[in-house]
CSV table of C-alpha atoms and ligand atoms in Angstrom, one decimal:
chain,number,residue,atom,x,y,z
A,1,UNK,CA,17.2,34.5,20.5
A,2,UNK,CA,19.9,31.8,20.6
A,3,UNK,CA,20.1,29.9,23.8
A,4,UNK,CA,23.5,30.1,25.5
A,5,UNK,CA,23.7,26.4,26.3
A,6,UNK,CA,21.7,23.5,25.0
A,7,UNK,CA,21.7,19.9,26.3
A,8,UNK,CA,19.5,16.9,25.7
A,9,UNK,CA,18.6,17.6,22.1
A,10,UNK,CA,20.7,17.6,18.9
A,11,UNK,CA,22.6,21.0,18.6
A,12,UNK,CA,23.3,23.1,15.5
A,13,UNK,CA,25.2,26.2,14.5
A,14,UNK,CA,25.5,28.5,17.5
A,15,UNK,CA,25.4,25.6,20.0
A,16,UNK,CA,27.7,23.3,18.0
A,17,UNK,CA,31.4,23.2,18.6
A,18,UNK,CA,34.4,21.2,17.5
A,19,UNK,CA,34.1,18.0,15.5
A,20,UNK,CA,36.2,19.3,12.6
A,21,UNK,CA,37.9,16.0,11.9
A,22,UNK,CA,34.8,13.9,12.3
A,23,UNK,CA,32.9,16.2,10.1
A,24,UNK,CA,35.5,15.9,7.4
A,25,UNK,CA,35.6,12.1,7.6
A,26,UNK,CA,31.9,11.7,7.5
A,27,UNK,CA,31.6,14.2,4.6
A,28,UNK,CA,34.1,12.2,2.6
A,29,UNK,CA,32.3,9.0,3.3
A,30,UNK,CA,29.0,10.5,2.2
A,31,UNK,CA,30.5,11.9,-1.0
A,32,UNK,CA,32.3,8.7,-1.8
A,33,UNK,CA,29.4,6.4,-1.1
A,34,UNK,CA,31.0,4.6,1.8
A,35,UNK,CA,28.8,3.1,4.5
A,36,UNK,CA,29.5,4.4,8.0
A,37,UNK,CA,28.7,3.1,11.4
A,38,UNK,CA,28.9,5.6,14.2
A,39,UNK,CA,29.0,4.5,17.8
A,40,UNK,CA,29.3,6.3,21.1
A,41,UNK,CA,27.7,6.3,24.6
A,42,UNK,CA,24.5,8.3,25.0
A,43,UNK,CA,24.6,12.1,24.5
A,44,UNK,CA,28.1,12.4,23.0
A,45,UNK,CA,26.8,14.1,19.9
A,46,UNK,CA,26.1,11.4,17.2
A,47,UNK,CA,22.8,13.0,16.0
A,48,UNK,CA,24.3,16.5,16.1
A,49,UNK,CA,27.3,15.4,14.1
A,50,UNK,CA,25.3,13.6,11.4
A,51,UNK,CA,22.8,16.4,11.0
A,52,UNK,CA,25.7,18.9,10.9
A,53,UNK,CA,27.2,17.0,7.9
A,54,UNK,CA,23.9,16.7,6.2
A,55,UNK,CA,23.4,20.4,6.4
A,56,UNK,CA,26.9,21.0,5.1
A,57,UNK,CA,26.5,19.0,2.0
A,58,UNK,CA,22.9,20.1,1.3
A,59,UNK,CA,22.5,21.5,-2.2
A,60,UNK,CA,25.4,19.5,-3.6
A,61,UNK,CA,25.4,16.3,-5.6
A,62,UNK,CA,24.5,14.0,-2.8
A,63,UNK,CA,21.0,13.8,-1.3
A,64,UNK,CA,20.8,12.9,2.4
A,65,UNK,CA,17.9,11.3,4.1
A,66,UNK,CA,17.6,11.3,7.9
A,67,UNK,CA,15.3,9.2,10.0
A,68,UNK,CA,15.1,8.2,13.6
A,69,UNK,CA,13.8,4.7,14.2
A,70,UNK,CA,13.5,4.8,18.0
A,71,UNK,CA,9.8,4.4,17.8
A,72,UNK,CA,9.9,1.4,15.4
A,73,UNK,CA,9.1,-1.8,17.3
A,74,UNK,CA,8.8,-4.2,14.3
A,75,UNK,CA,10.3,-4.8,10.9
A,76,UNK,CA,7.4,-3.3,9.0
A,77,UNK,CA,7.2,-0.2,11.2
A,78,UNK,CA,10.7,0.3,10.2
A,79,UNK,CA,9.9,-0.2,6.5
A,80,UNK,CA,7.1,2.4,6.7
A,81,UNK,CA,9.4,4.9,8.4
A,82,UNK,CA,12.1,4.3,5.9
A,83,UNK,CA,9.9,4.6,2.9
A,84,UNK,CA,8.3,7.7,4.2
A,85,UNK,CA,11.6,9.4,5.0
A,86,UNK,CA,13.1,8.4,1.6
A,87,UNK,CA,10.1,9.6,-0.4
A,88,UNK,CA,9.7,12.9,1.4
A,89,UNK,CA,13.3,13.8,1.6
A,90,UNK,CA,14.3,12.9,-2.0
A,91,UNK,CA,11.3,14.5,-3.6
A,92,UNK,CA,12.3,17.4,-5.8
A,93,UNK,CA,9.5,19.6,-4.5
A,94,UNK,CA,8.1,19.1,-1.1
A,95,UNK,CA,4.5,19.3,-2.2
A,96,UNK,CA,5.1,16.7,-4.9
A,97,UNK,CA,6.4,13.9,-2.7
A,98,UNK,CA,3.0,12.2,-2.6
A,99,UNK,CA,3.0,12.1,-6.4
A,100,UNK,CA,6.4,10.5,-6.5
A,101,UNK,CA,5.4,8.1,-3.7
A,102,UNK,CA,2.5,7.0,-5.8
A,103,UNK,CA,4.8,6.5,-8.7
A,104,UNK,CA,7.3,4.4,-6.9
A,105,UNK,CA,4.9,2.5,-4.7
A,106,UNK,CA,2.2,2.0,-7.3
A,107,UNK,CA,4.7,0.3,-9.5
A,108,UNK,CA,5.0,-2.3,-6.8
A,109,UNK,CA,1.4,-2.8,-6.0
A,110,UNK,CA,-1.8,-1.1,-7.0
A,111,UNK,CA,-3.4,-1.7,-3.6
A,112,UNK,CA,-2.1,1.3,-1.8
A,113,UNK,CA,-4.6,4.0,-0.9
A,114,UNK,CA,-3.4,7.4,0.0
A,115,UNK,CA,-5.0,9.5,2.6
A,116,UNK,CA,-6.6,12.6,0.8
A,117,UNK,CA,-5.1,14.9,3.5
A,118,UNK,CA,-1.4,15.2,2.6
A,119,UNK,CA,-0.6,16.5,6.1
A,120,UNK,CA,-1.9,13.3,7.8
A,121,UNK,CA,0.3,10.7,9.3
A,122,UNK,CA,2.5,9.3,6.5
A,123,UNK,CA,3.5,6.1,8.1
A,124,UNK,CA,-0.1,5.2,8.4
A,125,UNK,CA,-1.1,6.4,4.9
A,126,UNK,CA,1.7,4.6,3.2
A,127,UNK,CA,0.3,1.4,4.7
A,128,UNK,CA,3.2,-0.9,3.8
A,129,UNK,CA,2.4,-4.4,5.1
A,130,UNK,CA,3.7,-7.9,4.4
A,131,UNK,CA,0.6,-8.3,2.2
A,132,UNK,CA,1.4,-5.3,0.0
A,133,UNK,CA,5.2,-5.3,-0.2
A,134,UNK,CA,8.1,-7.6,0.3
A,135,UNK,CA,11.1,-6.3,2.3
A,136,UNK,CA,13.2,-6.3,-0.9
A,137,UNK,CA,10.7,-4.1,-2.7
A,138,UNK,CA,10.7,-1.5,0.0
A,139,UNK,CA,14.4,-1.6,0.6
A,140,UNK,CA,15.1,-1.5,-3.2
A,141,UNK,CA,13.0,1.7,-3.7
A,142,UNK,CA,15.7,4.1,-2.6
A,143,UNK,CA,18.2,2.7,-5.1
A,144,UNK,CA,15.7,3.1,-7.8
A,145,UNK,CA,15.0,6.7,-6.8
A,146,UNK,CA,18.7,7.4,-6.8
A,147,UNK,CA,19.2,5.9,-10.2
A,148,UNK,CA,16.2,7.8,-11.6
A,149,UNK,CA,17.5,11.1,-10.3
A,150,UNK,CA,21.1,10.3,-11.2
A,151,UNK,CA,22.2,11.4,-7.7
A,152,UNK,CA,23.8,9.6,-4.9
A,153,UNK,CA,21.7,9.1,-1.8
A,154,UNK,CA,22.9,8.7,1.8
A,155,UNK,CA,20.4,7.2,4.2
A,156,UNK,CA,21.2,8.1,7.8
A,157,UNK,CA,19.4,5.9,10.3
A,158,UNK,CA,19.5,7.2,13.9
A,159,UNK,CA,18.8,4.9,16.9
A,160,UNK,CA,19.7,1.9,14.7
A,161,UNK,CA,20.2,-0.3,17.7
A,162,UNK,CA,16.4,-0.5,17.7
A,163,UNK,CA,16.8,-3.1,15.0
A,164,UNK,CA,18.6,-5.3,17.5
A,165,UNK,CA,15.7,-5.1,19.9
A,166,UNK,CA,13.1,-6.5,17.4
A,167,UNK,CA,11.9,-10.1,17.3
A,168,UNK,CA,13.8,-12.1,14.7
A,169,UNK,CA,16.4,-9.4,14.8
A,170,UNK,CA,19.1,-11.5,13.2
A,171,UNK,CA,17.1,-12.4,10.1
A,172,UNK,CA,15.9,-8.8,9.7
A,173,UNK,CA,19.6,-7.8,9.8
A,174,UNK,CA,20.4,-10.4,7.2
A,175,UNK,CA,17.6,-9.1,4.9
A,176,UNK,CA,18.8,-5.5,5.2
A,177,UNK,CA,22.4,-6.3,4.6
A,178,UNK,CA,21.7,-8.6,1.6
A,179,UNK,CA,19.8,-5.9,-0.2
A,180,UNK,CA,21.9,-2.9,0.9
A,181,UNK,CA,25.2,-4.5,-0.1
A,182,UNK,CA,24.1,-4.5,-3.8
A,183,UNK,CA,23.3,-0.8,-3.8
A,184,UNK,CA,25.6,1.3,-5.9
A,185,UNK,CA,23.9,4.7,-5.8
A,186,UNK,CA,22.8,4.5,-2.1
A,187,UNK,CA,25.0,4.3,1.0
A,188,UNK,CA,24.1,4.2,4.6
A,189,UNK,CA,25.1,5.9,7.8
A,190,UNK,CA,23.9,3.8,10.8
A,191,UNK,CA,24.3,5.1,14.3
A,192,UNK,CA,22.9,4.9,17.8
A,193,UNK,CA,23.4,4.9,21.5
A,194,UNK,CA,23.2,1.7,23.6
A,195,UNK,CA,26.8,0.9,22.8
A,196,UNK,CA,26.4,-2.6,23.9
A,197,UNK,CA,23.6,-3.3,21.4
A,198,UNK,CA,25.4,-1.5,18.6
A,199,UNK,CA,28.6,-3.4,19.2
A,200,UNK,CA,26.6,-6.7,19.1
A,201,UNK,CA,25.3,-5.8,15.7
A,202,UNK,CA,28.4,-4.5,14.1
A,203,UNK,CA,31.4,-6.0,15.8
A,204,UNK,CA,30.4,-9.6,16.0
A,205,UNK,CA,31.9,-11.8,13.2
A,206,UNK,CA,28.9,-14.0,13.1
A,207,UNK,CA,26.4,-11.2,12.6
A,208,UNK,CA,25.2,-10.0,9.2
A,209,UNK,CA,26.4,-6.4,9.6
A,210,UNK,CA,30.0,-7.3,10.5
A,211,UNK,CA,32.4,-5.1,8.5
A,212,UNK,CA,29.5,-3.3,6.8
A,213,UNK,CA,31.4,0.0,6.6
A,214,UNK,CA,33.8,2.6,8.1
A,215,UNK,CA,33.4,2.2,11.8
A,216,UNK,CA,33.7,5.5,13.7
A,217,UNK,CA,33.9,5.5,17.5
A,218,UNK,CA,32.9,9.0,18.4
A,219,UNK,CA,35.1,10.5,21.1
A,220,UNK,CA,34.3,13.2,23.6
A,221,UNK,CA,34.9,16.8,22.6
A,222,UNK,CA,38.3,18.0,23.9
A,223,UNK,CA,38.7,20.9,26.3
A,224,UNK,CA,40.4,23.1,23.6
A,225,UNK,CA,37.2,23.0,21.6
A,226,UNK,CA,35.1,23.9,24.6
A,227,UNK,CA,37.0,26.9,26.1
A,228,UNK,CA,36.3,29.4,23.3
A,229,UNK,CA,32.7,28.2,23.1
A,230,UNK,CA,32.0,28.5,26.8
A,231,UNK,CA,33.7,31.9,27.4
A,232,UNK,CA,32.2,33.5,24.3
A,233,UNK,CA,28.7,32.3,25.1
A,234,UNK,CA,29.0,33.8,28.6
A,235,UNK,CA,30.2,37.1,27.2
A,236,UNK,CA,27.3,37.2,24.7
A,237,UNK,CA,24.9,36.6,27.6
A,238,UNK,CA,26.5,39.6,29.4
A,239,UNK,CA,28.4,37.4,32.0
A,240,UNK,CA,32.0,36.4,32.4
A,241,UNK,CA,33.9,33.2,32.9
A,242,UNK,CA,37.7,32.8,32.9
A,243,UNK,CA,39.4,30.1,30.8
A,244,UNK,CA,40.4,28.4,34.1
A,245,UNK,CA,36.8,28.0,35.1
A,246,UNK,CA,35.7,26.9,31.6
A,247,UNK,CA,38.4,24.2,31.9
A,248,UNK,CA,37.1,23.2,35.3
A,249,UNK,CA,33.6,22.7,33.9
A,250,UNK,CA,35.1,20.2,31.3
A,251,UNK,CA,37.1,18.5,34.0
A,252,UNK,CA,34.2,18.0,36.4
A,253,UNK,CA,32.1,16.2,33.8
A,254,UNK,CA,35.1,14.5,32.1
A,255,UNK,CA,34.3,16.3,28.8
A,256,UNK,CA,31.0,14.5,28.4
A,257,UNK,CA,29.4,16.8,25.9
A,258,UNK,CA,25.8,17.2,27.2
A,259,UNK,CA,27.0,17.6,30.8
A,260,UNK,CA,29.5,20.3,29.7
A,261,UNK,CA,26.6,22.3,28.3
A,262,UNK,CA,24.3,21.5,31.2
A,263,UNK,CA,26.8,22.6,33.9
A,264,UNK,CA,27.7,25.7,32.0
A,265,UNK,CA,24.0,26.5,31.8
A,266,UNK,CA,23.5,26.1,35.5
A,267,UNK,CA,26.5,28.3,36.3
A,268,UNK,CA,25.4,31.0,33.9
A,269,UNK,CA,22.0,31.2,35.4
A,270,UNK,CA,23.4,31.7,38.8
A,271,UNK,CA,25.1,35.0,37.7
A,272,UNK,CA,23.5,38.4,37.4
A,273,UNK,CA,24.3,40.6,34.4
A,274,UNK,CA,27.9,41.7,34.5
A,275,UNK,CA,29.0,39.2,37.1
A,276,UNK,CA,31.9,36.7,36.7
A,277,UNK,CA,32.2,33.1,37.8
A,278,UNK,CA,33.9,32.6,41.2
A,279,UNK,CA,35.1,29.5,43.1
A,280,UNK,CA,32.1,29.7,45.5
A,281,UNK,CA,29.7,29.1,42.6
A,282,UNK,CA,31.2,25.8,41.5
A,283,UNK,CA,30.2,23.4,44.3
A,284,UNK,CA,26.5,24.4,44.5
A,285,UNK,CA,26.3,24.2,40.7
A,286,UNK,CA,27.8,20.7,40.6
A,287,UNK,CA,25.4,19.7,43.3
A,288,UNK,CA,22.5,21.1,41.2
A,289,UNK,CA,23.7,19.1,38.2
A,290,UNK,CA,23.7,16.0,40.2
A,291,UNK,CA,20.3,16.5,41.8
A,292,UNK,CA,18.7,17.4,38.5
A,293,UNK,CA,19.7,14.0,37.2
A,294,UNK,CA,19.2,12.0,40.4
A,295,UNK,CA,15.8,10.5,39.4
A,296,UNK,CA,17.4,9.0,36.3
A,297,UNK,CA,20.3,7.6,38.3
A,298,UNK,CA,18.0,6.1,40.9
A,299,UNK,CA,16.1,4.3,38.1
A,300,UNK,CA,19.4,2.9,36.8
A,301,UNK,CA,20.5,1.4,40.1
A,302,UNK,CA,17.1,0.2,41.3
A,303,UNK,CA,17.2,-3.1,39.4
A,304,UNK,CA,20.8,-3.9,40.4
A,305,UNK,CA,21.6,-6.8,42.7
A,306,UNK,CA,23.7,-6.3,45.8
A,307,UNK,CA,26.7,-7.8,44.1
A,308,UNK,CA,26.3,-5.6,41.0
A,309,UNK,CA,26.2,-2.6,43.3
A,310,UNK,CA,29.4,-3.8,44.9
A,311,UNK,CA,31.2,-4.0,41.6
A,312,UNK,CA,30.1,-0.4,40.9
A,313,UNK,CA,31.4,0.6,44.3
A,314,UNK,CA,34.8,-0.9,43.4
A,315,UNK,CA,35.0,0.9,40.1
A,316,UNK,CA,33.8,4.2,41.5
A,317,UNK,CA,36.5,3.8,44.3
A,318,UNK,CA,39.1,3.7,41.5
A,319,UNK,CA,39.6,0.0,41.2
A,320,UNK,CA,39.6,-0.6,37.5
A,321,UNK,CA,41.3,-4.0,37.2
A,322,UNK,CA,42.7,-6.9,39.3
A,323,UNK,CA,39.3,-8.4,40.0
A,324,UNK,CA,40.8,-11.9,39.9
A,325,UNK,CA,42.8,-11.1,43.1
A,326,UNK,CA,41.2,-12.5,46.2
A,327,UNK,CA,42.0,-9.3,48.1
A,328,UNK,CA,39.9,-7.2,45.7
A,329,UNK,CA,37.1,-9.6,45.7
A,330,UNK,CA,36.9,-9.8,49.4
A,331,UNK,CA,37.3,-6.1,50.0
A,332,UNK,CA,34.3,-5.4,47.8
A,333,UNK,CA,32.4,-8.6,48.3
A,334,UNK,CA,32.3,-9.7,44.7
A,335,UNK,CA,31.9,-13.4,45.1
A,336,UNK,CA,33.8,-16.0,43.0
A,337,UNK,CA,35.7,-15.1,39.8
A,338,UNK,CA,32.9,-16.6,37.6
A,339,UNK,CA,30.4,-14.5,39.5
A,340,UNK,CA,32.6,-11.5,38.8
A,341,UNK,CA,32.4,-12.2,35.1
A,342,UNK,CA,28.6,-12.3,35.3
A,343,UNK,CA,28.5,-9.0,37.2
A,344,UNK,CA,30.7,-7.3,34.7
A,345,UNK,CA,28.7,-8.5,31.7
A,346,UNK,CA,25.4,-7.5,33.4
A,347,UNK,CA,26.7,-3.9,34.0
A,348,UNK,CA,28.1,-3.6,30.5
A,349,UNK,CA,24.9,-4.8,29.0
A,350,UNK,CA,23.1,-1.9,30.8
A,351,UNK,CA,25.8,0.5,29.5
A,352,UNK,CA,26.5,1.5,33.1
A,353,UNK,CA,30.2,0.5,32.7
A,354,UNK,CA,32.5,-0.1,29.7
A,355,UNK,CA,35.7,-2.1,29.3
A,356,UNK,CA,38.8,-0.6,27.8
A,357,UNK,CA,42.1,-2.5,27.6
A,358,UNK,CA,40.8,-4.9,30.2
A,359,UNK,CA,40.0,-2.2,32.6
A,360,UNK,CA,36.5,-1.3,33.8
A,361,UNK,CA,35.1,2.3,33.9
A,362,UNK,CA,31.8,4.0,34.7
A,363,UNK,CA,30.2,5.3,31.5
A,364,UNK,CA,28.6,8.4,32.9
A,365,UNK,CA,30.8,10.8,34.9
A,366,UNK,CA,28.0,12.6,36.7
A,367,UNK,CA,26.4,9.2,37.6
A,368,UNK,CA,29.7,8.4,39.1
A,369,UNK,CA,29.8,11.6,41.2
A,370,UNK,CA,26.3,10.9,42.4
A,371,UNK,CA,27.1,7.3,43.2
A,372,UNK,CA,30.2,8.3,45.1
A,373,UNK,CA,28.3,10.8,47.3
A,374,UNK,CA,25.5,8.4,47.9
A,375,UNK,CA,27.1,5.0,48.3
A,376,UNK,CA,30.7,5.3,49.3
B,1,ATP,N1,29.3,19.2,18.6
B,1,ATP,C1,28.7,19.6,19.8
B,1,ATP,N2,28.9,20.8,20.2
B,1,ATP,C2,28.3,21.2,21.4
B,1,ATP,N3,27.6,20.4,22.1
B,1,ATP,C3,27.4,19.1,21.7
B,1,ATP,C4,27.9,18.7,20.5
B,1,ATP,N4,27.6,17.4,20.3
B,1,ATP,C5,26.8,17.1,21.4
B,1,ATP,N5,26.7,18.1,22.2
B,1,ATP,C6,25.9,18.1,23.5
B,1,ATP,O1,25.4,16.8,23.7
B,1,ATP,C7,24.0,16.8,23.7
B,1,ATP,C8,23.5,15.5,23.1
B,1,ATP,O2,23.8,15.6,21.7
B,1,ATP,P1,23.2,14.6,20.6
B,1,ATP,O3,21.7,14.4,20.9
B,1,ATP,O4,23.6,14.9,19.3
B,1,ATP,O5,23.9,13.2,21.1
B,1,ATP,P2,23.6,11.7,20.8
B,1,ATP,O6,24.9,11.0,20.8
B,1,ATP,O7,22.8,11.6,19.5
B,1,ATP,O8,22.7,11.3,22.0
B,1,ATP,P3,21.7,10.0,22.1
B,1,ATP,O9,22.6,8.8,22.3
B,1,ATP,O10,20.9,10.3,23.3
B,1,ATP,O11,20.9,9.9,20.9
B,1,ATP,C9,23.6,18.1,23.0
B,1,ATP,O12,22.3,18.5,23.5
B,1,ATP,C10,24.7,19.0,23.5
B,1,ATP,O13,24.5,19.5,24.8
B,2,MG,MG1,21.0,10.8,19.1
């Protein structure tokens, strides 16, 4: 049975709403071989969107390959993950992928030994190391596969910011870009959370991936796309919610996609069959949403200095700019202007806040609610 509301994992079909324009844009990029970079804060729906587009174009001229590199801690772990995903997902028949792998990798080196058990761990069994393959050989493989099949391939790499965390990250990035930019049959969709890290890779003029492709800043999902979704899912679960309360859910969590689904789920579960949402239900449900996430928020503030906490207090109180004014700095005890700059950068680096038009905002609306209740 379909779940009414889903949060925390990528969503599909019944649990997917909105994103028409973004889907269209990404689809066109995929079909036209344009590279795409997709950035947003955590849990806004990057993975869901990319997988949605991959499903939509499946069976057409373009082959999509999806991989998540969150677990890759080094350059060669990444190459193994990439080669495995490319070989598996471009193989014409699932059971033949090992044959094709042998074909493509053998041509590079005869040293590879395959595990006899095809269901064993591929990344281990491919065994790509600096001794067996150069980065160029591994990175060039997908283009060769695309040419051989005569079909365009789009490689979608999730949690791409992980590349930014590796030792020698800059030279790894330079290697990737220098190979990828010569690919004609392969394009890339690179995306990930940790906005700060992603911006560092793609928005910095002096970095290899600067202007690599179409840069998409994913937005939140607007209320108009949520109302029908929320009300119909309540109905299908035998409960009722008015459009007004559906709108309230969106407002409380500032349209942050995973929280909209989470709060809707909490409210739904407080209703008996046939019941409708009432005002009395809202406050305890919001309190439950906050307390469910409290441990996570505690971990986020634990390492902060007293000054950094003060800056958060200022922002949560509604002070978004004017930190150079002495009055503001004294009220919230922020120290000198140069100290203030350091505080701001430290919180941005942790993705706790973001800066827009020289104003500072808290990234996570429920964190903000929690912080207000606890520290103001
Ligand atoms: N199009 C959508 N329709 C409905 N809900 C969505 C949609 N996109 C995202 N969500 C909600 O947000 C949650 C997180 O989605 P997803 O994992 O795709 O985000 P993400 O940006 O990839 O997150 P992360 O940065 O953690 O990787 C989903 O579980 C769902 O609750
Ligand atoms: Mg994701």
